[in-house]
mmCIF file of C-alpha atoms and ligand atoms in Angstrom:
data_model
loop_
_atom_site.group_PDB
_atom_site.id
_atom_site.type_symbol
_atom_site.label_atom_id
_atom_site.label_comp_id
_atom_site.label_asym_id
_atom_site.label_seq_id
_atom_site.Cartn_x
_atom_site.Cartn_y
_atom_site.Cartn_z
ATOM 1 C CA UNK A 1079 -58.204 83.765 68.660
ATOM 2 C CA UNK A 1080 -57.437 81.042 66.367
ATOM 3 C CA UNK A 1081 -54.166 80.696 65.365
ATOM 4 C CA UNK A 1082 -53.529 82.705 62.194
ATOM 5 C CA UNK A 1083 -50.836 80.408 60.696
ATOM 6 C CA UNK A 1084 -52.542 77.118 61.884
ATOM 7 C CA UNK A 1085 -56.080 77.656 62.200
ATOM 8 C CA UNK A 1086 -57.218 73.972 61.844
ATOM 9 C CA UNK A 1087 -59.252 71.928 64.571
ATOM 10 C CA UNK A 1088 -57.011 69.118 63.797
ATOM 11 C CA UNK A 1089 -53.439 67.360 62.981
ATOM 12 C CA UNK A 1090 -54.389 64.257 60.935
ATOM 13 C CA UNK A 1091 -51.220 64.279 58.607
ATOM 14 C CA UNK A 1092 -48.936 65.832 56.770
ATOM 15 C CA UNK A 1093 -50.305 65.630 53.220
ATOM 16 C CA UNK A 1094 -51.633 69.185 52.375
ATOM 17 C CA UNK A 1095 -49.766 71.323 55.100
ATOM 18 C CA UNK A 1096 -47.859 74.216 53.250
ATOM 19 C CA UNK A 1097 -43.917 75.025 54.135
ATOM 20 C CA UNK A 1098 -45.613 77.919 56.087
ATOM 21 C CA UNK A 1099 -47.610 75.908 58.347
ATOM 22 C CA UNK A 1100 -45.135 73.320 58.636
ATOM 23 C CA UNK A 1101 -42.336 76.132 59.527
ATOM 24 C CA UNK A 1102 -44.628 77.647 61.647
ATOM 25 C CA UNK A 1103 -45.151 74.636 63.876
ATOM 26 C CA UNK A 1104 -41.142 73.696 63.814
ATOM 27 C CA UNK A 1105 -40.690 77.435 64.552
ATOM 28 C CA UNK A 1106 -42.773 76.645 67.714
ATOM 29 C CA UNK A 1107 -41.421 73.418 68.813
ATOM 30 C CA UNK A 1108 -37.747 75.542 68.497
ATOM 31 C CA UNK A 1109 -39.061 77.455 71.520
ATOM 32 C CA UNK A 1110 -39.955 74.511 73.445
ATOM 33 C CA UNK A 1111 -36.623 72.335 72.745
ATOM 34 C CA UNK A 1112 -35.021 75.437 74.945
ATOM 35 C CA UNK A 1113 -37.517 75.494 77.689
ATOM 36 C CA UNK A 1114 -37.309 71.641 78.051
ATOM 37 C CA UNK A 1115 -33.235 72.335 78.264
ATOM 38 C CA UNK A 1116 -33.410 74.552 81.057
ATOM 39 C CA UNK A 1117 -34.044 73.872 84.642
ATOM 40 C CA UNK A 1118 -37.804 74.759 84.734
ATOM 41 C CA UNK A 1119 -39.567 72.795 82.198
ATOM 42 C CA UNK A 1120 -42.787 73.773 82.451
ATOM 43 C CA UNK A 1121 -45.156 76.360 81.323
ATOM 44 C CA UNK A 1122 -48.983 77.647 81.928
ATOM 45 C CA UNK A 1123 -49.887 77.494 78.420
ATOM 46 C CA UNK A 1124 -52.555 74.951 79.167
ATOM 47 C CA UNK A 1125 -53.716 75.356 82.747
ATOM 48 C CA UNK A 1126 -56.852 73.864 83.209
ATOM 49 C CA UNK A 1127 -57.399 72.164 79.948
ATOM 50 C CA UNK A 1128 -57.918 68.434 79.450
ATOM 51 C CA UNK A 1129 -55.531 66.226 77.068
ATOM 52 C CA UNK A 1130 -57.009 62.655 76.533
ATOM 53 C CA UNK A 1131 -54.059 59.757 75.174
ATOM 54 C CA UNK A 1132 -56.548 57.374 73.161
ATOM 55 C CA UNK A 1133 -54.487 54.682 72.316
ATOM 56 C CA UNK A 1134 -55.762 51.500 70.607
ATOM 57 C CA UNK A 1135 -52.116 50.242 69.400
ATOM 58 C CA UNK A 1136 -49.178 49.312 72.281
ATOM 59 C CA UNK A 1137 -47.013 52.445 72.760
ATOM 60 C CA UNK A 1138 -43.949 53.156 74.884
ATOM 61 C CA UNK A 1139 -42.373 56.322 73.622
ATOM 62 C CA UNK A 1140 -45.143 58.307 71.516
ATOM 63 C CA UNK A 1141 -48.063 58.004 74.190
ATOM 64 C CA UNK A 1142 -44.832 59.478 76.885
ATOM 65 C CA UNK A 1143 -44.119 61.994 74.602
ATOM 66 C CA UNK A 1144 -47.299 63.254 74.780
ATOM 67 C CA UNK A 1145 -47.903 63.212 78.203
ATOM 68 C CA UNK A 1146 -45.129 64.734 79.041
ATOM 69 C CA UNK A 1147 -45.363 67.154 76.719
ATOM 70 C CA UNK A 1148 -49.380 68.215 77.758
ATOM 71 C CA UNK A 1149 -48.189 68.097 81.640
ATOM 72 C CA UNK A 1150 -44.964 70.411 80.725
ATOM 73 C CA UNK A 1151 -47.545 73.045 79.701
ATOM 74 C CA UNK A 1152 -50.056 72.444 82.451
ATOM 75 C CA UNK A 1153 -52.679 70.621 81.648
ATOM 76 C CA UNK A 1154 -54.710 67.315 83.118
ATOM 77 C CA UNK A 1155 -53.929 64.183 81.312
ATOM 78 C CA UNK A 1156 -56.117 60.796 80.919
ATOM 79 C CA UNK A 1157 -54.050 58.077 79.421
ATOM 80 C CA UNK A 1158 -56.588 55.151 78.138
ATOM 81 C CA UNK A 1159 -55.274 52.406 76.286
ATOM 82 C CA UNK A 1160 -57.968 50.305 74.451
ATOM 83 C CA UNK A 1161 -57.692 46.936 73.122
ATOM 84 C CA UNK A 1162 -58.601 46.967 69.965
ATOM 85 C CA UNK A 1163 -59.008 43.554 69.422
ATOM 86 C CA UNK A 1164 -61.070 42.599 71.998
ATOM 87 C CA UNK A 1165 -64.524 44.366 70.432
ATOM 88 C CA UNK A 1166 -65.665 44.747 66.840
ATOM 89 C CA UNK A 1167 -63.565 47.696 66.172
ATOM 90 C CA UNK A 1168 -65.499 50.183 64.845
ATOM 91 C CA UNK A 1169 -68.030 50.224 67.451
ATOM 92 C CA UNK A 1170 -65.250 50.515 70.076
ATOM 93 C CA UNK A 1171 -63.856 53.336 67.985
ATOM 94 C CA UNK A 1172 -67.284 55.448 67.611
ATOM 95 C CA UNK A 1173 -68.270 54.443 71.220
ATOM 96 C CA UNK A 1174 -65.046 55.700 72.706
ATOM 97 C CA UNK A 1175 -64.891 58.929 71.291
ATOM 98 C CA UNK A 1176 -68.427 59.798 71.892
ATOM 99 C CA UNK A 1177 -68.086 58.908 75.556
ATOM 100 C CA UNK A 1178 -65.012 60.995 75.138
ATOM 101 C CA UNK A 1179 -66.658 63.732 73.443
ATOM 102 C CA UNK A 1180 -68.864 64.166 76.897
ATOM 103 C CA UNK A 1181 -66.477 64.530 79.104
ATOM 104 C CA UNK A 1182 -65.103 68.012 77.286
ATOM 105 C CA UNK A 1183 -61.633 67.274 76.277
ATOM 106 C CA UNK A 1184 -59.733 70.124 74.817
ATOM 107 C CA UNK A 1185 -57.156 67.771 72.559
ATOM 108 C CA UNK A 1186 -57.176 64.075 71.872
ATOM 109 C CA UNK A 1187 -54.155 62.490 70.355
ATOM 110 C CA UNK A 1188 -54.954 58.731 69.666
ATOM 111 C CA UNK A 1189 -53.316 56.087 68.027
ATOM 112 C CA UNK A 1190 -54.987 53.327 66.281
ATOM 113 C CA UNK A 1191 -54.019 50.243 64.342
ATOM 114 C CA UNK A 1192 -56.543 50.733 61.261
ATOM 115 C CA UNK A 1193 -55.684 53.547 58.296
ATOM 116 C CA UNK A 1194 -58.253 56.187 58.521
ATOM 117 C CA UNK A 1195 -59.499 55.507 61.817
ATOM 118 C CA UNK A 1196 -57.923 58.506 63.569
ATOM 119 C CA UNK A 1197 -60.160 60.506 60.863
ATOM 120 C CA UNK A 1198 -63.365 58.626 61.917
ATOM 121 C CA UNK A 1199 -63.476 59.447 65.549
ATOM 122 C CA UNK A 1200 -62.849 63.150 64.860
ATOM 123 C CA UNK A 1201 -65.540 63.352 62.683
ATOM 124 C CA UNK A 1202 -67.773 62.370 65.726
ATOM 125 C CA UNK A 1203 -66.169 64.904 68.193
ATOM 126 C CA UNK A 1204 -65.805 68.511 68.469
ATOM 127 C CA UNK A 1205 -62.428 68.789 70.650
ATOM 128 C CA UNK A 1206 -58.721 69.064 68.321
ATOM 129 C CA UNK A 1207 -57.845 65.522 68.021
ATOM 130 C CA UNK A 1208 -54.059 64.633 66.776
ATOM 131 C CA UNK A 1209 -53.144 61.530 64.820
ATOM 132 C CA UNK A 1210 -50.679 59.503 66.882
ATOM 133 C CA UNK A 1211 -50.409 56.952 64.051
ATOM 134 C CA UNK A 1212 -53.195 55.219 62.233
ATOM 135 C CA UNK A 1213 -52.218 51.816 60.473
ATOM 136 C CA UNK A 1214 -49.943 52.304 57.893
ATOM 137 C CA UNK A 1215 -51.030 55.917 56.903
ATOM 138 C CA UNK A 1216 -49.867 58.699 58.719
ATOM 139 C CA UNK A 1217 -48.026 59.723 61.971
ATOM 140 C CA UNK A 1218 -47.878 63.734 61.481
ATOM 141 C CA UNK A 1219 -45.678 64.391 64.630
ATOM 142 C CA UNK A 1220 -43.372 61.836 63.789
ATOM 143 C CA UNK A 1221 -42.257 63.641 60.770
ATOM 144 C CA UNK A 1222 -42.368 66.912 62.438
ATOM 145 C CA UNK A 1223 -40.102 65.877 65.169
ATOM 146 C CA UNK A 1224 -37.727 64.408 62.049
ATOM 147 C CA UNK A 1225 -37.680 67.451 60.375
ATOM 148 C CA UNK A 1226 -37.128 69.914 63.183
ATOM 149 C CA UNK A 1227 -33.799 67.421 64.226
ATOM 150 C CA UNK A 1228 -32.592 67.727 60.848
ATOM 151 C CA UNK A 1229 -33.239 71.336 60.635
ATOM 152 C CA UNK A 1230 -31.610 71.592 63.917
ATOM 153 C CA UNK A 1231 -28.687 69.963 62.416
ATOM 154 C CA UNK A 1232 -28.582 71.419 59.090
ATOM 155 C CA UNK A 1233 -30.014 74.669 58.749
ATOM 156 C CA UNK A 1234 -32.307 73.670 56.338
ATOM 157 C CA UNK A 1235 -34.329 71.043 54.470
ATOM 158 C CA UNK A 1236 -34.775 72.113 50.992
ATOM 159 C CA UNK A 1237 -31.679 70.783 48.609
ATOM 160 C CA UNK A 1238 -31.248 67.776 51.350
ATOM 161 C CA UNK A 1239 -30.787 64.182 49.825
ATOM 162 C CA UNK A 1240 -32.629 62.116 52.131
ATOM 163 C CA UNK A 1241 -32.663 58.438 52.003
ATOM 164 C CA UNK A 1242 -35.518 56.204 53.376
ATOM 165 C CA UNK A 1243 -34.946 52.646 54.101
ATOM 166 C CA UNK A 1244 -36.302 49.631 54.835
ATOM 167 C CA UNK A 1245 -39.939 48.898 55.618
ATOM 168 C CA UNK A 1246 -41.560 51.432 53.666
ATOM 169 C CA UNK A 1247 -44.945 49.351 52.900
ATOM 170 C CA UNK A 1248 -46.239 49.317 56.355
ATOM 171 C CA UNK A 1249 -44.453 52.399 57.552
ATOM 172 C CA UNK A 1250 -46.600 55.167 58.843
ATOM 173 C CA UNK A 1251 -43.715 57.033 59.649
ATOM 174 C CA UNK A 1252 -42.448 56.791 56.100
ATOM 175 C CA UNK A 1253 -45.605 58.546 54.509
ATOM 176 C CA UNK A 1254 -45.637 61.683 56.562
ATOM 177 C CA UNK A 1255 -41.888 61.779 55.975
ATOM 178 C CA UNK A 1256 -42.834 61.645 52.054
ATOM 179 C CA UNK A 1257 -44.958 64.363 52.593
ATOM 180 C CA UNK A 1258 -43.165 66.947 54.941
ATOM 181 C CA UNK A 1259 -39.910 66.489 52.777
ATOM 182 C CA UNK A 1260 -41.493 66.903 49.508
ATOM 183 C CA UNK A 1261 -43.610 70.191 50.735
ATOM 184 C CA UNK A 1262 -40.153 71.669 52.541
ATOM 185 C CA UNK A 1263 -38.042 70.652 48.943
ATOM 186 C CA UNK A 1264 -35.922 67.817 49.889
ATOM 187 C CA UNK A 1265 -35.131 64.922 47.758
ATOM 188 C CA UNK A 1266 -36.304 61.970 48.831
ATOM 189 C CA UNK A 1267 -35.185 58.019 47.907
ATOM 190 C CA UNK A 1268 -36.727 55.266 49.574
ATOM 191 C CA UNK A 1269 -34.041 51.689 49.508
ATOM 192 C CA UNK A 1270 -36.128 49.035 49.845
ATOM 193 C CA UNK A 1271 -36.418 45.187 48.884
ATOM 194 C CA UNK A 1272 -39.293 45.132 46.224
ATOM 195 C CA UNK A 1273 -41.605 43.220 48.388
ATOM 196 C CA UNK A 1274 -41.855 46.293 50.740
ATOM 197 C CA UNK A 1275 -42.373 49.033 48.457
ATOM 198 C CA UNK A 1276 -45.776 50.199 48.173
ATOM 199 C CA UNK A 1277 -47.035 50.293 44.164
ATOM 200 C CA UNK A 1278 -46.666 53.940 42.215
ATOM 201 C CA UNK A 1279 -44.568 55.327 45.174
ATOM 202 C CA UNK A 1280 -42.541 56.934 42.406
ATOM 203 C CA UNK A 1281 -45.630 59.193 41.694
ATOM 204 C CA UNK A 1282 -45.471 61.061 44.522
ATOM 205 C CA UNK A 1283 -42.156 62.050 43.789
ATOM 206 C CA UNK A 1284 -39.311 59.543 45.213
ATOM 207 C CA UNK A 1285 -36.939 57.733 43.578
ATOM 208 C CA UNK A 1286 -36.734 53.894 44.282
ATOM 209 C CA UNK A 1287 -33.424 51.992 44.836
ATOM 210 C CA UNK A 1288 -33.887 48.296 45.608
ATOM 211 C CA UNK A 1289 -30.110 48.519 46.064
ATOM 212 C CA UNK A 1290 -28.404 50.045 49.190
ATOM 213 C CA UNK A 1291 -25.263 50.491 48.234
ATOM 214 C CA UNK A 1292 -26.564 52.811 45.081
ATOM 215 C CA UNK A 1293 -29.303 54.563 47.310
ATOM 216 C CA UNK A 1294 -27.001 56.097 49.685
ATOM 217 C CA UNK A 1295 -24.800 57.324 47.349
ATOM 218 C CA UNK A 1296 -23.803 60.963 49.097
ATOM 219 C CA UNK A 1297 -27.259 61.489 50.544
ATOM 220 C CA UNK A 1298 -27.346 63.767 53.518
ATOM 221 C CA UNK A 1299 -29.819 61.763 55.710
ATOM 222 C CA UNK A 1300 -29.945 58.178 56.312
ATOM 223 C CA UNK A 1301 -33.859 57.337 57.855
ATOM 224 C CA UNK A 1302 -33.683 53.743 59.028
ATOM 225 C CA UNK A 1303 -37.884 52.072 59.349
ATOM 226 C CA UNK A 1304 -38.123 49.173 61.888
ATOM 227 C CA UNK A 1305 -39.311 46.185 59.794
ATOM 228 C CA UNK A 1306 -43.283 45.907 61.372
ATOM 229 C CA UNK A 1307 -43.365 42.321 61.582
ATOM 230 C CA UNK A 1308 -46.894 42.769 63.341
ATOM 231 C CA UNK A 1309 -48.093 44.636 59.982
ATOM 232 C CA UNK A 1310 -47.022 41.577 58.045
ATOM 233 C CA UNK A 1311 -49.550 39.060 56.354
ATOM 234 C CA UNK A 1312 -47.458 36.705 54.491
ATOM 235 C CA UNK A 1313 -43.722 36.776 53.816
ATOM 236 C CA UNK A 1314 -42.066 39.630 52.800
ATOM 237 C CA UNK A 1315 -38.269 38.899 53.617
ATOM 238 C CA UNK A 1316 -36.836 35.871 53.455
ATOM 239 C CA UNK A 1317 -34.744 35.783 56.702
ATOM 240 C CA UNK A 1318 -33.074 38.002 59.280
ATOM 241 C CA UNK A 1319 -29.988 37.263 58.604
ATOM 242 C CA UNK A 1320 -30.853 37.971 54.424
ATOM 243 C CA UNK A 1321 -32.227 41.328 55.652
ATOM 244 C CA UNK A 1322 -29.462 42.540 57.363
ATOM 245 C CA UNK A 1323 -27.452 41.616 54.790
ATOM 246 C CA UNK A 1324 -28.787 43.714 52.047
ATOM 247 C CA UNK A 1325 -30.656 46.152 53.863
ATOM 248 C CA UNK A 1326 -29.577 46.727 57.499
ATOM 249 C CA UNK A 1327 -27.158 49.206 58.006
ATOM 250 C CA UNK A 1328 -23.914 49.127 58.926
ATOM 251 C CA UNK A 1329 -20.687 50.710 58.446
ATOM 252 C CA UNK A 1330 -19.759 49.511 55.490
ATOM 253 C CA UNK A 1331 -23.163 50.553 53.608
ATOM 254 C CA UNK A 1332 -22.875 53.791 55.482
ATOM 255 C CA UNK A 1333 -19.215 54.605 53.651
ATOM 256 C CA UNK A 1334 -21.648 55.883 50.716
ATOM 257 C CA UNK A 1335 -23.554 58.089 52.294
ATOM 258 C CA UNK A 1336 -21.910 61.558 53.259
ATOM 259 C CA UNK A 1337 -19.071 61.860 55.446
ATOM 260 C CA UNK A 1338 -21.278 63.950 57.763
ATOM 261 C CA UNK A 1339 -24.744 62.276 57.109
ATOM 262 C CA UNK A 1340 -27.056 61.739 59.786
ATOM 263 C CA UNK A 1341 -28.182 58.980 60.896
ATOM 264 C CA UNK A 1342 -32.212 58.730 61.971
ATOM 265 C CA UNK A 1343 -34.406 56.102 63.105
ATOM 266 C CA UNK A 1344 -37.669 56.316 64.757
ATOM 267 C CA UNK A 1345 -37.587 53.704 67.156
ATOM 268 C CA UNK A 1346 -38.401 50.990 68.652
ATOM 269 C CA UNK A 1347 -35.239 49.648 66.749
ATOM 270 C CA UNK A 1348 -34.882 45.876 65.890
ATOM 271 C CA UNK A 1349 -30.534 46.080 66.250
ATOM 272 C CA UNK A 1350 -29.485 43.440 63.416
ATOM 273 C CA UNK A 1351 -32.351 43.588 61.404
ATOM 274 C CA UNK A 1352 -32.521 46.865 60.441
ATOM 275 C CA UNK A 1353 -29.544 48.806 61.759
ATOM 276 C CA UNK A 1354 -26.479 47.574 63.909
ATOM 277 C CA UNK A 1355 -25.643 48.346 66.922
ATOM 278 C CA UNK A 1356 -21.917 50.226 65.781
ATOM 279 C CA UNK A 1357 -24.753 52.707 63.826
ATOM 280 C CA UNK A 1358 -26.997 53.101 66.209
ATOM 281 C CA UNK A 1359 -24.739 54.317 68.748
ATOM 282 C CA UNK A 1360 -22.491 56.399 67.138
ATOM 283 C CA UNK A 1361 -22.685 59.433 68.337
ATOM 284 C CA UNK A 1362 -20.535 61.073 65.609
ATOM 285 C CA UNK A 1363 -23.323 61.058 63.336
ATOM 286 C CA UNK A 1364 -26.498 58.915 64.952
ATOM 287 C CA UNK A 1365 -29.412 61.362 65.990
ATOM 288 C CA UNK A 1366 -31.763 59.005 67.261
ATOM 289 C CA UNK A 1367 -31.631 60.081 70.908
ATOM 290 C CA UNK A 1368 -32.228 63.801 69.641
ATOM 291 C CA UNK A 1369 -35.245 62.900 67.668
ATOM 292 C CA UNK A 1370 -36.532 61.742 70.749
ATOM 293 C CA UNK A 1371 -35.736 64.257 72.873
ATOM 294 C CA UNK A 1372 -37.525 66.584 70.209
ATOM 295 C CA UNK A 1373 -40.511 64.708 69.844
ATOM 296 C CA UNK A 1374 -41.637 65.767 73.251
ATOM 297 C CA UNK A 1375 -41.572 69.603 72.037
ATOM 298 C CA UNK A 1376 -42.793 69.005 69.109
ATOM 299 C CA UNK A 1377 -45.731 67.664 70.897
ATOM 300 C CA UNK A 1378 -46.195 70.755 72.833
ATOM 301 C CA UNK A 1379 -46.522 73.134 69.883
ATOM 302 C CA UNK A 1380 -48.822 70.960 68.350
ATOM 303 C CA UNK A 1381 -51.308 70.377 71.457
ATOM 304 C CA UNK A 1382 -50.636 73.971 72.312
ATOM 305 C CA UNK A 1383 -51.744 75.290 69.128
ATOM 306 C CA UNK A 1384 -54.608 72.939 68.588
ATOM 307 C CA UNK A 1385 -56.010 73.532 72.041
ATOM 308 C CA UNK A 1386 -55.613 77.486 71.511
ATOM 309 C CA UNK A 1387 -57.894 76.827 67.806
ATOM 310 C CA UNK A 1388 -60.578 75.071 69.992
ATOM 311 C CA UNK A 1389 -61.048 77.815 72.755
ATOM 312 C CA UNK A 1390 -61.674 80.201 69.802
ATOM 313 C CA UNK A 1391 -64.108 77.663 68.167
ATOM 314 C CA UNK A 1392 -66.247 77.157 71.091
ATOM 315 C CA UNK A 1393 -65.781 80.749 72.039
ATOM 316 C CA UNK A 1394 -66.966 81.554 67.998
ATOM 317 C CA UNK A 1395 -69.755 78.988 68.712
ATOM 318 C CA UNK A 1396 -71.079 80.505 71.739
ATOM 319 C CA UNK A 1397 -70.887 83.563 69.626
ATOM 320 C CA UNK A 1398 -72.754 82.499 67.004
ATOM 321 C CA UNK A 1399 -75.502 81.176 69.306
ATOM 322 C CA UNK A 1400 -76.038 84.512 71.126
ATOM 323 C CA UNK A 1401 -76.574 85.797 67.717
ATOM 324 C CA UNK A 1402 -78.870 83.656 66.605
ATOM 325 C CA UNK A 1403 -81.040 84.106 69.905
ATOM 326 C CA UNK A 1404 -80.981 88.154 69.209
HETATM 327 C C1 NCD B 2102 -43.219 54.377 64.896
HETATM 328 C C2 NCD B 2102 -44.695 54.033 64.845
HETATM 329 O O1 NCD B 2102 -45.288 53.638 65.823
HETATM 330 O O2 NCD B 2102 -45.225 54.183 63.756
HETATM 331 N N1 NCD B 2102 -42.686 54.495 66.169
HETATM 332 C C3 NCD B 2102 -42.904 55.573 66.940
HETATM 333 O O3 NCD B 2102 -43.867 56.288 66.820
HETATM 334 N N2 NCD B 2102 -41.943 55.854 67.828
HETATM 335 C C4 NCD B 2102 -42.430 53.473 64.066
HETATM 336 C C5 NCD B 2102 -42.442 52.021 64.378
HETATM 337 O O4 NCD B 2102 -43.210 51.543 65.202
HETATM 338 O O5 NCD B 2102 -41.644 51.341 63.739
#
């Protein structure tokens, strides 16, 4: 049976996931942060399925995070890393996932360096596929694993001031954060210099501080972005050392935020560009270590529930063929 709060074949993003189906899948991943706690960390959830890591982008922690998470609950993993420079890319892309698609996989999550691309290839196949980041649109479990650590922390999310900073233009990260906080009932500011904020942001519903010291005024959350020099064609900050300045945070910014605001950043961190290194690690109020240490049970309930929604499908498939030989 499909599942009855999250029947879909696939997590592409955020954008039009209700508070129910978002709850549902934090609700989940609650479950999982306590199994991966205790001494046994594993679970039979997915014997004998296949999980395939597609990545065309360089990945540390989100490819481990999912391979972890797929071998805590049983199941084979393939990791393939593609260069996605080395070919024209959308023949790679197509290529890949039908030569994929043959082998029966139950879940792909891929990662790839061009917006929309994560939506092409699961067009062409008929496992669950789950976006692991495409280009500078979405990066669903990203968010998730965000939300469930301030959750975690707070209780809640609706009412919550949270502040976004930093790279929003090329920030994947940043749009399924708009999203998920917006659907839950947050309040959400992005700080940015004006060079990195993308154009009629404001319509979705942010407000837009080019000022840090102003943004942070008593938010509850503080979301550091890495700046994505590799997304950058041109000049969008003048220097390092001008960055930091104005937009990196450090103590001193922080003193108008909360007294108890968290502090979040989704890694890899550039320490003195974006955040210093007194931040980072203080353990008072930085979170970054949780949100990793969530994002691997996050990942379960997601490949767990999209794996469960493609047993029923081919199982409703095989159905429907039977039926149609009668
Ligand atoms: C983010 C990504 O790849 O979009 N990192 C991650 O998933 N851990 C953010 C980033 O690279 O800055």
């Amino acid at each position: 049976m499909r599942d009855p709060v999250f029947p879909h074949r696939h997590l592409l993003g955020i954008e039009g996931l209700s508070p129910a189906e978002i709850n549902h899948l934090l609700d989940l991943s609650d479950r999982y942060v306590e199994l991966n706690r205790g001494p046994d960390k594993t679970s039979d959830s997915l014997r004998g399925r296949t999980i395939v890591n597609l990545f065309f982008e360089n990945s540390t922690r989100t490819r481990t995070s999912f391979e972890l998470a797929a071998k805590r609950l049983g199941a084979n993993v393939i990791n393939m890393q593609v260069n996605a420079s080395s070919v024209s890319k959308g023949e790679t892309l197509i290529d890949t996932a039908v030569t994929l698609n043959a082998m029966h996989p139950d879940v792909l999550a891929v990662r790839h360096p061009d917006s929309g691309a994560v939506k092409l290839l699961a067009d062409k196949v008929n496992c669950g596929v789950v976006n692991g980041g495409d280009g500078s649109h979405e990066h669903p479990t990203q968010a998730l694993l965000d939300a469930l650590t301030i959750r975690r922390r707070r209780g809640r999310l609706s009412g919550l001031l949270v502040a976004i900073c930093g790279d929003v233009l090329h920030s994947r990260v940043a749009r399924s954060n708009f999203h998920l906080l917006l659907t839950m009932g947050a309040q959400v500011r992005i700080i940015a210099p004006r060079t990195l904020i993308p154009s009629a942001i404001e319509r979705l519903g942010v407000e837009v501080f080019t000022d840090m010291t102003a943004g942070l005024k008593d938010v509850d959350i503080v979301m550091m972005l890495r700046v994505q020099n590799e997304r950058m064609r041109g000049s969008f900050i003048p220097s390092v050392r001008e960055y930091f300045r104005f937009f990196g945070l450090d103590q001193a910014k922080l003193e108008q935020a909360k007294p108890d605001a968290l502090i979040m950043h989704p890694g890899p961190m550039n320490r003195g560009t974006e955040i210093d290194s007194d931040v980072a690690d203080d353990f008072e109020r930085s979170v970054i270590r949780e949100q990793v240490e969530l994002g691997v049970a996050v990942r379960m309930a997601v490949l767990e529930v999209l794996a469960q929604n493609n047993i029923a499908e081919a199982a409703e498939r095989a159905n429907a063929q039977v039926r149609a030989g009668q």
